[in-house]
PDB file of C-alpha atoms in Angstrom:
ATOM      1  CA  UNK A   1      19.914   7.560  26.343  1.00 33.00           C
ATOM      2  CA  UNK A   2      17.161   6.378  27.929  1.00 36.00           C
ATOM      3  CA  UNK A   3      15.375   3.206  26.012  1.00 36.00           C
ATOM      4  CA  UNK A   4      12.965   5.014  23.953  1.00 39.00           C
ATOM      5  CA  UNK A   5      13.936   7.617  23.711  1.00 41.00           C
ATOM      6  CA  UNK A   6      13.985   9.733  20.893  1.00 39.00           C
ATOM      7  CA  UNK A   7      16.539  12.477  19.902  1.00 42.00           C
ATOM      8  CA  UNK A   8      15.085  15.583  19.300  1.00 43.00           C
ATOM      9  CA  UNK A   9      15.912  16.716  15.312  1.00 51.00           C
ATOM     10  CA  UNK A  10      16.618  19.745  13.811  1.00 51.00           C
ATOM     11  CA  UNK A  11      14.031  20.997  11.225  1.00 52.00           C
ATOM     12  CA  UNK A  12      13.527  23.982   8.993  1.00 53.00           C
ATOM     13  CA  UNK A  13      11.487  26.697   9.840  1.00 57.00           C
ATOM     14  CA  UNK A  14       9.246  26.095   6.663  1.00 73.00           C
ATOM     15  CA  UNK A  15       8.531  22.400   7.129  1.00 76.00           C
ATOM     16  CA  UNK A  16       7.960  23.481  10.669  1.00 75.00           C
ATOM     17  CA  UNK A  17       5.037  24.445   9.260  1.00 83.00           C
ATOM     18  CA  UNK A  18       3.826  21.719   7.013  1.00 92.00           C
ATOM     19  CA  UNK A  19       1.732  19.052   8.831  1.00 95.00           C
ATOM     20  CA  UNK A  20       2.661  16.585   5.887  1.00 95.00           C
ATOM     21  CA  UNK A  21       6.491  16.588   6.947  1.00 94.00           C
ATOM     22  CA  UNK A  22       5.561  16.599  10.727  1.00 95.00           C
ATOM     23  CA  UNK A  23       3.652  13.584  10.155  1.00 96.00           C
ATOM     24  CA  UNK A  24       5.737  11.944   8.225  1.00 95.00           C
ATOM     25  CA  UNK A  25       8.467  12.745  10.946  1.00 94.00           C
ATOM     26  CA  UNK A  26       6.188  11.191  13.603  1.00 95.00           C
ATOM     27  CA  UNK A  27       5.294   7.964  11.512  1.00 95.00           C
ATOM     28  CA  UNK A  28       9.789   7.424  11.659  1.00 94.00           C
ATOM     29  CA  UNK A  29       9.418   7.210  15.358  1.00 94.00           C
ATOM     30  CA  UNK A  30       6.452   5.110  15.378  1.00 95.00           C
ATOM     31  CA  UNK A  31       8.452   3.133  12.752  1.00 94.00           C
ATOM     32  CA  UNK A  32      11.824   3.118  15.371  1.00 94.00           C
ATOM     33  CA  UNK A  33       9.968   2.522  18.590  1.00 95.00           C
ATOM     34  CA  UNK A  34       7.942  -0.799  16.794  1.00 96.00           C
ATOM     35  CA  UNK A  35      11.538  -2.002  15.715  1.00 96.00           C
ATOM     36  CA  UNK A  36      12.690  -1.543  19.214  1.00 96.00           C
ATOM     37  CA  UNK A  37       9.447  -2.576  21.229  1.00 95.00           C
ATOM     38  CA  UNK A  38       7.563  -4.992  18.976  1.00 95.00           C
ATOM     39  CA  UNK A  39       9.858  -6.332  16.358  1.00 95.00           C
ATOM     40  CA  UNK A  40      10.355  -7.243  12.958  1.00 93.00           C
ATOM     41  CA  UNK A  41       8.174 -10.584  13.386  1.00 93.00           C
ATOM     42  CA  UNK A  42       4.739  -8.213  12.511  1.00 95.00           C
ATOM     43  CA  UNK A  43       4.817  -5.171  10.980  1.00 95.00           C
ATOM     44  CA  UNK A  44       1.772  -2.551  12.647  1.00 93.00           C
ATOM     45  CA  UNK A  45      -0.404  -3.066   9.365  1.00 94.00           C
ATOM     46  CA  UNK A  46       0.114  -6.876  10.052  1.00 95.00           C
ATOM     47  CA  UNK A  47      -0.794  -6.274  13.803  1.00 94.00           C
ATOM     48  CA  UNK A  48      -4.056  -3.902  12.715  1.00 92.00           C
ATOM     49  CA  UNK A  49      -5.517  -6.656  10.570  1.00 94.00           C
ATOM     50  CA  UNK A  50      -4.484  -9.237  13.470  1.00 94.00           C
ATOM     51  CA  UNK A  51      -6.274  -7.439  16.156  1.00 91.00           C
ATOM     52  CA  UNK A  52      -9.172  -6.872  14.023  1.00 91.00           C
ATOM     53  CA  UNK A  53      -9.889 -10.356  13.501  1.00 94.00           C
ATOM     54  CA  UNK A  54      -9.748 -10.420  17.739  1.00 92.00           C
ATOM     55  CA  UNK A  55     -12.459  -7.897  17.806  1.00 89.00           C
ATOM     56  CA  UNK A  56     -14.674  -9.757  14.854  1.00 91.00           C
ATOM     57  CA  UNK A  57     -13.632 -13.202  13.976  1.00 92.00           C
ATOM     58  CA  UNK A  58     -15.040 -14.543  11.240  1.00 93.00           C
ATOM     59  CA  UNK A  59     -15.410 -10.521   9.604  1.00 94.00           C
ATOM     60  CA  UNK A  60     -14.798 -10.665   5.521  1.00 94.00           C
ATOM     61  CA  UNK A  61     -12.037  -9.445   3.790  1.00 95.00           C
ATOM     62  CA  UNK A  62     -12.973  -6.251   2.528  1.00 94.00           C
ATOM     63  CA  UNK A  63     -14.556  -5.553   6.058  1.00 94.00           C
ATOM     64  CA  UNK A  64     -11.183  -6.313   7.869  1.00 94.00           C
ATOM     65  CA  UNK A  65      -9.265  -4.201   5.552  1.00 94.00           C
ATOM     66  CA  UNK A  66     -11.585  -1.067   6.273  1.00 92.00           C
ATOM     67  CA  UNK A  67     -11.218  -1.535   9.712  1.00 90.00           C
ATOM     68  CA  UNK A  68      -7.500  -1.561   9.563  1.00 90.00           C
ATOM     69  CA  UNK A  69      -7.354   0.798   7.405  1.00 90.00           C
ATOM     70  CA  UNK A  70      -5.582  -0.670   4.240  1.00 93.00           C
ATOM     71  CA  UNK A  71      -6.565  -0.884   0.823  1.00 93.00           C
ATOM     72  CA  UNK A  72      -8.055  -3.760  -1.723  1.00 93.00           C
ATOM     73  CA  UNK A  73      -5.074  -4.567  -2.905  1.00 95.00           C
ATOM     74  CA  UNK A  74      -2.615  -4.082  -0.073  1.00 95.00           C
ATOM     75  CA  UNK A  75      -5.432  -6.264   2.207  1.00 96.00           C
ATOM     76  CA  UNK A  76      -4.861  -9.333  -0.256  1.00 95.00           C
ATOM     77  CA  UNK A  77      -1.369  -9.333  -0.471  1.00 96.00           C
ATOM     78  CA  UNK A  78      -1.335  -9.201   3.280  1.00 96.00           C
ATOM     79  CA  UNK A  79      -3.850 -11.889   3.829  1.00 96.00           C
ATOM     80  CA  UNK A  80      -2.179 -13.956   1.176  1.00 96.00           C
ATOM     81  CA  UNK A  81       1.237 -13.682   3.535  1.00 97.00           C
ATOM     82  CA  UNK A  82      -0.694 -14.017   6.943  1.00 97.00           C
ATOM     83  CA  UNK A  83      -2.406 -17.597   5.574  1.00 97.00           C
ATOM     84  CA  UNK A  84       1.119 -18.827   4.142  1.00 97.00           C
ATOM     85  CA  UNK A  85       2.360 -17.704   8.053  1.00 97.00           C
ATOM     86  CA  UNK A  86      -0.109 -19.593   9.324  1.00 97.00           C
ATOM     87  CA  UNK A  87      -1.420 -16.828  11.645  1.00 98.00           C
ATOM     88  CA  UNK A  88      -5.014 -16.231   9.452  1.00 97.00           C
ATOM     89  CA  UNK A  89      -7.694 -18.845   8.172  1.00 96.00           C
ATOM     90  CA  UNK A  90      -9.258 -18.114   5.147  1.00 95.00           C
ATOM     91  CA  UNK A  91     -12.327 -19.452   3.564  1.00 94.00           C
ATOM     92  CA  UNK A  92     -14.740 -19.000   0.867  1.00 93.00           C
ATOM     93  CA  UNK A  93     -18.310 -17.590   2.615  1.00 87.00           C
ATOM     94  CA  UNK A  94     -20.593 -20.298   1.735  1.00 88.00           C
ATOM     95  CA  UNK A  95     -23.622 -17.842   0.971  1.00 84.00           C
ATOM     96  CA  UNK A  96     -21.210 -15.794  -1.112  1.00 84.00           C
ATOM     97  CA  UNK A  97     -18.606 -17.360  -3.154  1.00 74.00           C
ATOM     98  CA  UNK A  98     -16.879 -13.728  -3.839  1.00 83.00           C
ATOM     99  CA  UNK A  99     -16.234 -13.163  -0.158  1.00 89.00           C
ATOM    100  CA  UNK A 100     -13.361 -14.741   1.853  1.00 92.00           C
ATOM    101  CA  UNK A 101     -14.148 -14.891   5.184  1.00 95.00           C
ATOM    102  CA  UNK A 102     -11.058 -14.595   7.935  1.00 96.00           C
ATOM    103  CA  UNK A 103     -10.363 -15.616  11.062  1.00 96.00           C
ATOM    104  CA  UNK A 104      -7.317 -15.742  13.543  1.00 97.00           C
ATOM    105  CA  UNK A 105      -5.135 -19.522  13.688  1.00 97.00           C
ATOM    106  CA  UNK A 106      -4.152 -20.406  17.266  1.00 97.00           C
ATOM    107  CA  UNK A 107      -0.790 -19.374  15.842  1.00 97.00           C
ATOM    108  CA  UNK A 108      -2.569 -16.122  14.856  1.00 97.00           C
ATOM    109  CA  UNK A 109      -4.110 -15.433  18.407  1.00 95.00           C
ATOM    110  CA  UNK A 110      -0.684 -16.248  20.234  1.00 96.00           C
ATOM    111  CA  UNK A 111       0.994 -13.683  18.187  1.00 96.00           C
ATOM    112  CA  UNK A 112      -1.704 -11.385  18.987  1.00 93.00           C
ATOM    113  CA  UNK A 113      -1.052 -11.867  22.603  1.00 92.00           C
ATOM    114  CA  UNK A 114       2.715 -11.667  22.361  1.00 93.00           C
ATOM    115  CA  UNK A 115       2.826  -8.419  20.680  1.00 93.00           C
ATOM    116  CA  UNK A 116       0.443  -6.920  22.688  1.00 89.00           C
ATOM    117  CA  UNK A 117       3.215  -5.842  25.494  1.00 90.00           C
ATOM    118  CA  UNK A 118       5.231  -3.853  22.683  1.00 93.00           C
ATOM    119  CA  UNK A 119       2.441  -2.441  21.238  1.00 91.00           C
ATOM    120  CA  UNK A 120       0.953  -0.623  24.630  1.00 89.00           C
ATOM    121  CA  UNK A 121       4.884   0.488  25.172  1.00 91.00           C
ATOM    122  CA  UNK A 122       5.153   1.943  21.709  1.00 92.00           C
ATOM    123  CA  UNK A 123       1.721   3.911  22.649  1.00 91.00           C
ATOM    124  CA  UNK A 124       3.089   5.263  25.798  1.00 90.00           C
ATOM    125  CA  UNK A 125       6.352   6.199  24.380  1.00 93.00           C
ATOM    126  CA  UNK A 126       4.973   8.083  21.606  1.00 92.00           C
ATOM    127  CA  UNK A 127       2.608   9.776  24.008  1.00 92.00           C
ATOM    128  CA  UNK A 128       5.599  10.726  26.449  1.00 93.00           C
ATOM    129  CA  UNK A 129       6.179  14.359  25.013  1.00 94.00           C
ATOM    130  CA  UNK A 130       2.607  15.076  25.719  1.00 94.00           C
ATOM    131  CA  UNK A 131       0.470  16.147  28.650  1.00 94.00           C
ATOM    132  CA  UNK A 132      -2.375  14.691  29.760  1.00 91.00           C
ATOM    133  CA  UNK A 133      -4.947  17.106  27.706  1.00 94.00           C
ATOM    134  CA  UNK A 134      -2.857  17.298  24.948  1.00 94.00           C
ATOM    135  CA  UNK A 135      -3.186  13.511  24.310  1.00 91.00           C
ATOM    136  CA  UNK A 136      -6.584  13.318  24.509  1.00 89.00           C
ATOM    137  CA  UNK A 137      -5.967  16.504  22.035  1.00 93.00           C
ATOM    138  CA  UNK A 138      -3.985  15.177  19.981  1.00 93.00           C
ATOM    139  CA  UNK A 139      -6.398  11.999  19.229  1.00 90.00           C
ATOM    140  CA  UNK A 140      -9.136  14.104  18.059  1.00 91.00           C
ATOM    141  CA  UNK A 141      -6.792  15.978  15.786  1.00 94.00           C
ATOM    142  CA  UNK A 142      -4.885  12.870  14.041  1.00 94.00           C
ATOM    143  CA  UNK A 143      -8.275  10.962  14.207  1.00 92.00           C
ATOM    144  CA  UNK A 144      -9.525  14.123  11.635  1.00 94.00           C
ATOM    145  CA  UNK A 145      -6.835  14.260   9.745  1.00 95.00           C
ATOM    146  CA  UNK A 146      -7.120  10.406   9.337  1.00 94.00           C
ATOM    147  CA  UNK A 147     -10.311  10.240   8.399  1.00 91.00           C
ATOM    148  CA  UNK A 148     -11.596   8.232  11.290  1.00 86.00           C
ATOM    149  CA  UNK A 149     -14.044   8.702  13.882  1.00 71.00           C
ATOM    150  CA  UNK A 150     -11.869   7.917  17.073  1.00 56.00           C
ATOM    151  CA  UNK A 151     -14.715   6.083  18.663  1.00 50.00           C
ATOM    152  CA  UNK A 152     -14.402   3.491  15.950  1.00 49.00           C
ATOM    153  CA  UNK A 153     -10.778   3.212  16.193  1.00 47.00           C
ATOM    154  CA  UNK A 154      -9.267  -0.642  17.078  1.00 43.00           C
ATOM    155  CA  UNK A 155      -6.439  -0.810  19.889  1.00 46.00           C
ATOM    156  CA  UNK A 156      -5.472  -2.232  22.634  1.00 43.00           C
ATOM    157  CA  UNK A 157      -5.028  -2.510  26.768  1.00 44.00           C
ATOM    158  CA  UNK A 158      -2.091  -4.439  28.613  1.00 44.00           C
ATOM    159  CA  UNK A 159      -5.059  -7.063  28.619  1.00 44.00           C
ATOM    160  CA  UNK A 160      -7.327  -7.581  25.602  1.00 45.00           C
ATOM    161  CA  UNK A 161      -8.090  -5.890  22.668  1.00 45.00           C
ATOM    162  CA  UNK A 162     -10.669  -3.131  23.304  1.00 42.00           C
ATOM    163  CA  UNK A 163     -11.903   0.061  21.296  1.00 36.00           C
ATOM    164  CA  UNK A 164     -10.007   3.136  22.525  1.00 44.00           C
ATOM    165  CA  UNK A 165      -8.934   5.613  20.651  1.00 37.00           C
ATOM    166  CA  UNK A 166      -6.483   7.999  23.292  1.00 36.00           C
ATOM    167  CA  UNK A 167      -4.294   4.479  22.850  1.00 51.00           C
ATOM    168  CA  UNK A 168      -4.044   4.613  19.432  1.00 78.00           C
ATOM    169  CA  UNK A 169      -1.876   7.124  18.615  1.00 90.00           C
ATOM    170  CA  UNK A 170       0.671   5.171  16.589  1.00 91.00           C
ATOM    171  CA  UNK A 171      -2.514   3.755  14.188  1.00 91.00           C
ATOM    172  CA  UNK A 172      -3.710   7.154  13.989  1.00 93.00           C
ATOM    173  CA  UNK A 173      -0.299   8.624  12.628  1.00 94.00           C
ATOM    174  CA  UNK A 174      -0.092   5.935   9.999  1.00 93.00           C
ATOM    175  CA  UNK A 175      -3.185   6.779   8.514  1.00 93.00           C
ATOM    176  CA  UNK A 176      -2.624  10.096   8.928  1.00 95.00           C
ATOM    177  CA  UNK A 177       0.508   9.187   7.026  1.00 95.00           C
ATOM    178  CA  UNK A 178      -1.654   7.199   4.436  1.00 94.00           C
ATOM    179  CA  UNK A 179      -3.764  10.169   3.338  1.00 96.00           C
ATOM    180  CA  UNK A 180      -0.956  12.300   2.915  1.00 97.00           C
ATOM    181  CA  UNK A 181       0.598   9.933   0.363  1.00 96.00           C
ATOM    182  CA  UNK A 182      -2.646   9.496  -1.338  1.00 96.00           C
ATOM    183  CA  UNK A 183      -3.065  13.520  -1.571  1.00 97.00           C
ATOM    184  CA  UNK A 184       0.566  14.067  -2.750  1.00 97.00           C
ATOM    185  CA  UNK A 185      -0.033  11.256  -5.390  1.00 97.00           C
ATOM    186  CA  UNK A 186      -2.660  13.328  -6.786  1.00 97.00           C
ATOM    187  CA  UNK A 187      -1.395  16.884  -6.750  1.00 97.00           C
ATOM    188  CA  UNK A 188       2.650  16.477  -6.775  1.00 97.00           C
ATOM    189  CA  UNK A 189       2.897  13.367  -8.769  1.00 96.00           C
ATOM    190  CA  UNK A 190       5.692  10.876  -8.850  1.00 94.00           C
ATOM    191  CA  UNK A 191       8.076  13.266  -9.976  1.00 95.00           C
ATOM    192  CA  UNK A 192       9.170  14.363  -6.518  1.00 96.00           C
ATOM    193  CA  UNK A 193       8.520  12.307  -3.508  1.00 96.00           C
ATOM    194  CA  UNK A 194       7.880  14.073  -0.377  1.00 96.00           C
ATOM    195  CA  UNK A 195      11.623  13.309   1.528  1.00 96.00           C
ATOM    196  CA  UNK A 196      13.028  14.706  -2.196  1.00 97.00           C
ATOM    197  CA  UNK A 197      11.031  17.514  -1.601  1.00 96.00           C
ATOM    198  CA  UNK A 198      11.715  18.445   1.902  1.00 95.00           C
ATOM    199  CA  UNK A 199      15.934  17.960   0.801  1.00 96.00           C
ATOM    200  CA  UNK A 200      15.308  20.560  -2.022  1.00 96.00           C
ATOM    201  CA  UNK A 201      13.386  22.473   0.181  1.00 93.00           C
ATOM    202  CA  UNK A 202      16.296  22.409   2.843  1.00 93.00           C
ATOM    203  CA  UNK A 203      18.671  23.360   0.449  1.00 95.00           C
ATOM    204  CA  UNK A 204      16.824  26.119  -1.025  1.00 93.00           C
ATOM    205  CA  UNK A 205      16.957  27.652   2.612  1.00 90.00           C
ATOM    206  CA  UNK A 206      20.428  26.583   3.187  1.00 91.00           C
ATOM    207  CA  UNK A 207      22.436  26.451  -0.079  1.00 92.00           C
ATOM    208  CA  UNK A 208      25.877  24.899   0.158  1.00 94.00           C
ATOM    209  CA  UNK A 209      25.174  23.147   3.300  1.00 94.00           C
ATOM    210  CA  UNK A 210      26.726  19.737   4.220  1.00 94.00           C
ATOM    211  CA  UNK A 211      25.117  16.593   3.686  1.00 95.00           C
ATOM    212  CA  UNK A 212      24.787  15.777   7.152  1.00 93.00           C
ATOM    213  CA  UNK A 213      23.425  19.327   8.011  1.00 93.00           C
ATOM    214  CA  UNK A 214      20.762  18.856   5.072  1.00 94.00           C
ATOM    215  CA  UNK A 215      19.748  15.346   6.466  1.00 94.00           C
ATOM    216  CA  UNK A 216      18.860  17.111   9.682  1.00 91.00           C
ATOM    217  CA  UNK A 217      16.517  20.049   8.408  1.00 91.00           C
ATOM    218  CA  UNK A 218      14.534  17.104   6.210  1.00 92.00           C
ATOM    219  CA  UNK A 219      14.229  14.707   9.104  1.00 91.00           C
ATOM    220  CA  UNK A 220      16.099  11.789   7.219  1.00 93.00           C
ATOM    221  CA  UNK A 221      18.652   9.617   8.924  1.00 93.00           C
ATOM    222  CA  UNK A 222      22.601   9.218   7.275  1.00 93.00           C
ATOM    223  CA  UNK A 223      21.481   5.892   5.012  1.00 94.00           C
ATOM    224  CA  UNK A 224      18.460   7.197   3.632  1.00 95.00           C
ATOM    225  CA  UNK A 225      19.895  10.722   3.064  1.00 95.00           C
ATOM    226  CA  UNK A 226      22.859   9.411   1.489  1.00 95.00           C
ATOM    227  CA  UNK A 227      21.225   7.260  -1.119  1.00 96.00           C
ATOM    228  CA  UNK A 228      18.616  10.132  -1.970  1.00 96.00           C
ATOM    229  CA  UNK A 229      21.157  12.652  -2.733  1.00 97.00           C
ATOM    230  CA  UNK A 230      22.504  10.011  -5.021  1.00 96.00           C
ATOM    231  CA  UNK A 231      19.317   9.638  -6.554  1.00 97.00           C
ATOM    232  CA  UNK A 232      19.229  13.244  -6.980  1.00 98.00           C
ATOM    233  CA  UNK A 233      22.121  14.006  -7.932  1.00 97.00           C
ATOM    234  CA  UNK A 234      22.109  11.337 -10.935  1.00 97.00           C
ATOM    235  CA  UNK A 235      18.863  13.023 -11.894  1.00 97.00           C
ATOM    236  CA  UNK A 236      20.786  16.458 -12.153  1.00 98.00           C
ATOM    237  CA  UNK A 237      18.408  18.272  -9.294  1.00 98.00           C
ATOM    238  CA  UNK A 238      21.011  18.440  -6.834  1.00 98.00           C
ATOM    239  CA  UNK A 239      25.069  19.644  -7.096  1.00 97.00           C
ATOM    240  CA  UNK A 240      27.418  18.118  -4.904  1.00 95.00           C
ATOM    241  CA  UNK A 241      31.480  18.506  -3.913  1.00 95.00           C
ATOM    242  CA  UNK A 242      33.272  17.897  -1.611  1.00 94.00           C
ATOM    243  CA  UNK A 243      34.476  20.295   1.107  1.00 90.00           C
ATOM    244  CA  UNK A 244      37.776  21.715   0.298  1.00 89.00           C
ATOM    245  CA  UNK A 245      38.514  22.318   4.202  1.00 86.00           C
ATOM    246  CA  UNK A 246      37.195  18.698   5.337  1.00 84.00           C
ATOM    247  CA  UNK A 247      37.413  15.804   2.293  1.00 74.00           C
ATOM    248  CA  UNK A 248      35.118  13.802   3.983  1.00 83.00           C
ATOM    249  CA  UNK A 249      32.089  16.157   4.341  1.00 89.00           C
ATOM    250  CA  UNK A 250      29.801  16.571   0.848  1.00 92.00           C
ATOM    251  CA  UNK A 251      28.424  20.440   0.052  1.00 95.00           C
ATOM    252  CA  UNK A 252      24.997  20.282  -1.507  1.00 97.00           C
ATOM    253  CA  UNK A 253      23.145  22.595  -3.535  1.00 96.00           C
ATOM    254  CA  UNK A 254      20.367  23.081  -6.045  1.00 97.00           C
ATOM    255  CA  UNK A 255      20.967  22.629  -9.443  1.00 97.00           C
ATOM    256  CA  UNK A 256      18.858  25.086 -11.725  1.00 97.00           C
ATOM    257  CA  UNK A 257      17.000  22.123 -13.007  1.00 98.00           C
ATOM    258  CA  UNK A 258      16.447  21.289  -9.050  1.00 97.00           C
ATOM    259  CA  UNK A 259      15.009  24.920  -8.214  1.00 96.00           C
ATOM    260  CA  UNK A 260      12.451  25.004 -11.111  1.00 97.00           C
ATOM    261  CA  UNK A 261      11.218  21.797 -10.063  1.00 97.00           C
ATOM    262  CA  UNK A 262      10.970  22.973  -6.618  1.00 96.00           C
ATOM    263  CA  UNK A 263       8.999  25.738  -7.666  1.00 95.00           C
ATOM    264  CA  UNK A 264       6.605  24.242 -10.165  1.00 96.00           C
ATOM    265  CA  UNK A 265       5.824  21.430  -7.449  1.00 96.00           C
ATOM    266  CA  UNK A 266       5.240  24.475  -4.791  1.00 94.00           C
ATOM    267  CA  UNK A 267       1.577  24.851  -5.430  1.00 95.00           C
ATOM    268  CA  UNK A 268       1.225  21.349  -5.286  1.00 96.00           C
ATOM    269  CA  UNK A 269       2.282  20.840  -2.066  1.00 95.00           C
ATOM    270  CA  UNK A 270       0.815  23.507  -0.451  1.00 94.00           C
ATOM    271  CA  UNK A 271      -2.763  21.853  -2.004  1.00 96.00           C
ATOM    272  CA  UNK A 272      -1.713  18.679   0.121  1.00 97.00           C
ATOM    273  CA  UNK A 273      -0.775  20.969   3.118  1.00 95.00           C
ATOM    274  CA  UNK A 274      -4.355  22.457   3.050  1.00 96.00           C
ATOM    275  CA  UNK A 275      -6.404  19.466   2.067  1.00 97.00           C
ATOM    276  CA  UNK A 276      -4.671  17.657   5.507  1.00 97.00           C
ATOM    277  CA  UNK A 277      -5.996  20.108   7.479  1.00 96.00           C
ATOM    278  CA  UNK A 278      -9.258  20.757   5.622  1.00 97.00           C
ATOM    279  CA  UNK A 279     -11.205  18.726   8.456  1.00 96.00           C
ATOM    280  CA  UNK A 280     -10.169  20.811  10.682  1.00 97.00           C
ATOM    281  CA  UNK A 281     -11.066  24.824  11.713  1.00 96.00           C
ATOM    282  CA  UNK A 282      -8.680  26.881  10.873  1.00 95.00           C
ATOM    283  CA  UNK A 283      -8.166  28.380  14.155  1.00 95.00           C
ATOM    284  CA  UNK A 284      -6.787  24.611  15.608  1.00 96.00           C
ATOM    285  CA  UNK A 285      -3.876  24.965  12.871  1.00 95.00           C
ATOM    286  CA  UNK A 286      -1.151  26.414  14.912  1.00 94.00           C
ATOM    287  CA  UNK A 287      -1.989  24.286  17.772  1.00 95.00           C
ATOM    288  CA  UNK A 288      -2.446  20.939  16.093  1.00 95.00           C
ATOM    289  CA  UNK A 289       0.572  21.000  14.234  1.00 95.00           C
ATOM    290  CA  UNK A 290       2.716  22.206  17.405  1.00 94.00           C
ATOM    291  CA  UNK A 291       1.047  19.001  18.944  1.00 95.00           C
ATOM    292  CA  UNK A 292       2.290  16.655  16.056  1.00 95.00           C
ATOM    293  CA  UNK A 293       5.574  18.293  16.232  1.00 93.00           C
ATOM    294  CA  UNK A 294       6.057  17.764  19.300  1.00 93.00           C
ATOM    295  CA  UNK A 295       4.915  13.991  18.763  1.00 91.00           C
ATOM    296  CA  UNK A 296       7.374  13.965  16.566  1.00 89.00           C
ATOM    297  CA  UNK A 297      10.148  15.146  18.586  1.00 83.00           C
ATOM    298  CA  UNK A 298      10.626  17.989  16.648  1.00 72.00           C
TER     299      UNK A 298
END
């Protein structure tokens, strides 16, 4: 495999359709490429505050942590670990006592600078799958979804930081990602996350399937699959056994308790589905999720 590259996963037909799953398919491979490209040394939320302080030293808090994207208290609790790292200054504004103004270290910028490489490489990879137009495309779309004008959107060049939004796909997807967790929040709950959701939903489709085969059609790799069927099956939702033809393969399916939740969380989630989309006309639907699957690798 080439280094990058992404394998291309199997999906079910119905989450096909749902931009929530697609999105949260493409935010794994922005999540694999920064691993492989940029690192564990700053995670992308770390990198977006970073950079914004390179675009506006000296910005406030709250003011950084629109830019980037991130909430009141995720921003302090990032800060608070960027000033112990000694990569941000932080100081009291001396016309304000409530604000805390910020401001890159030398330690700060260098990081900036080292990461920058990975950063435009993750970018490019995750733009691969697409044609020209349908990048520029697909930055309008995930800007909406997000939120965001795209004009206003912080990235960067092989050089500096700059604004331009067609290179910041990978920012886009994780607020795109963002809002969908906010939305399901309020109209699924807690009960049912949405990887729970798509398994159930995979093995409503596909009852008696194998583990492995399940873990495909929801778009979850072996470690993460393995421990949520677990999860689920200690919560009664999901039965499993093992395969009387192959002892080392696991048979899922639902549980009655696992269908009815499935079904009462169905209107739910489709209020997500349509509240993602709701910036956009309905007649860029089909096309902006086929561009978001195929971001995705899906």
């Amino acid at each position: 495999m080439v280094l990058g590259e992404i394998p291309t996963t199997r999906v079910s037909a119905r989450l096909q359709q749902s931009p929530g799953h697609l999105i949260r398919v493409a935010q794994q491979v922005h999540t694999r490429l920064w691993s492989e490209h940029v690192g564990a040394d700053l995670t992308a939320p770390q990198f977006a505050v970073l950079l914004v302080l390179a675009l506006e030293p000296g910005a406030d808090q709250r003011t950084v942590g629109e830019r980037a994207s991130l909430d009141k208290a995720t921003m302090a609790e990032m800060v608070a670990r960027l000033v112990r790292r000694g990569l941000v200054l932080r100081r009291r504004d001396p016309a304000d006592g409530r604000r805390k103004l910020l401001a890159l270290s030398q330690s700060g910028a260098q990081a900036v600078r080292e990461a920058t490489g990975g950063v435009v490489r993750v970018q490019r990879v995750l733009f691969e799958p697409l044609t020209a137009e349908e990048q520029v495309e697909i930055v309008r779309v995930m800007a909406k979804i997000a939120r965001l004008e795209p004009a206003a959107v912080a990235v960067i060049t092989d050089a500096r930081p700059i604004l331009d939004a067609q290179r910041a796909i990978g920012y886009l997807i994780r607020v795109s990602q963002q809002v969908h967790t906010k939305l399901w929040s309020e109209h699924v709950g807690a009960e049912l996350t949405a990887p729970q959701y798509a398994v159930l939903d995979a093995l409503e489709l596909e009852p008696g399937a194998d583990q492995r085969t399940v873990g495909e059609l929801a778009s979850l790799d072996k470690a993460t699959m393995a421990e949520m069927v677990s999860r689920l099956v200690r919560r009664g939702l999901v039965q499993r056994r093992r395969d009387p033809s192959d002892g080392r393969r696991n048979l899922l399916s639902l549980s009655p308790a696992g269908q009815d939740l499935l079904h009462r969380s169905a209107a739910g989630v489709a209020e997500v589905q349509r509240l993602l989309l709701a910036p956009l006309d309905e007649s860029e639907h089909e096309a902006a999720l086929a561009l978001i699957a195929k971001a995705g690798r899906l």
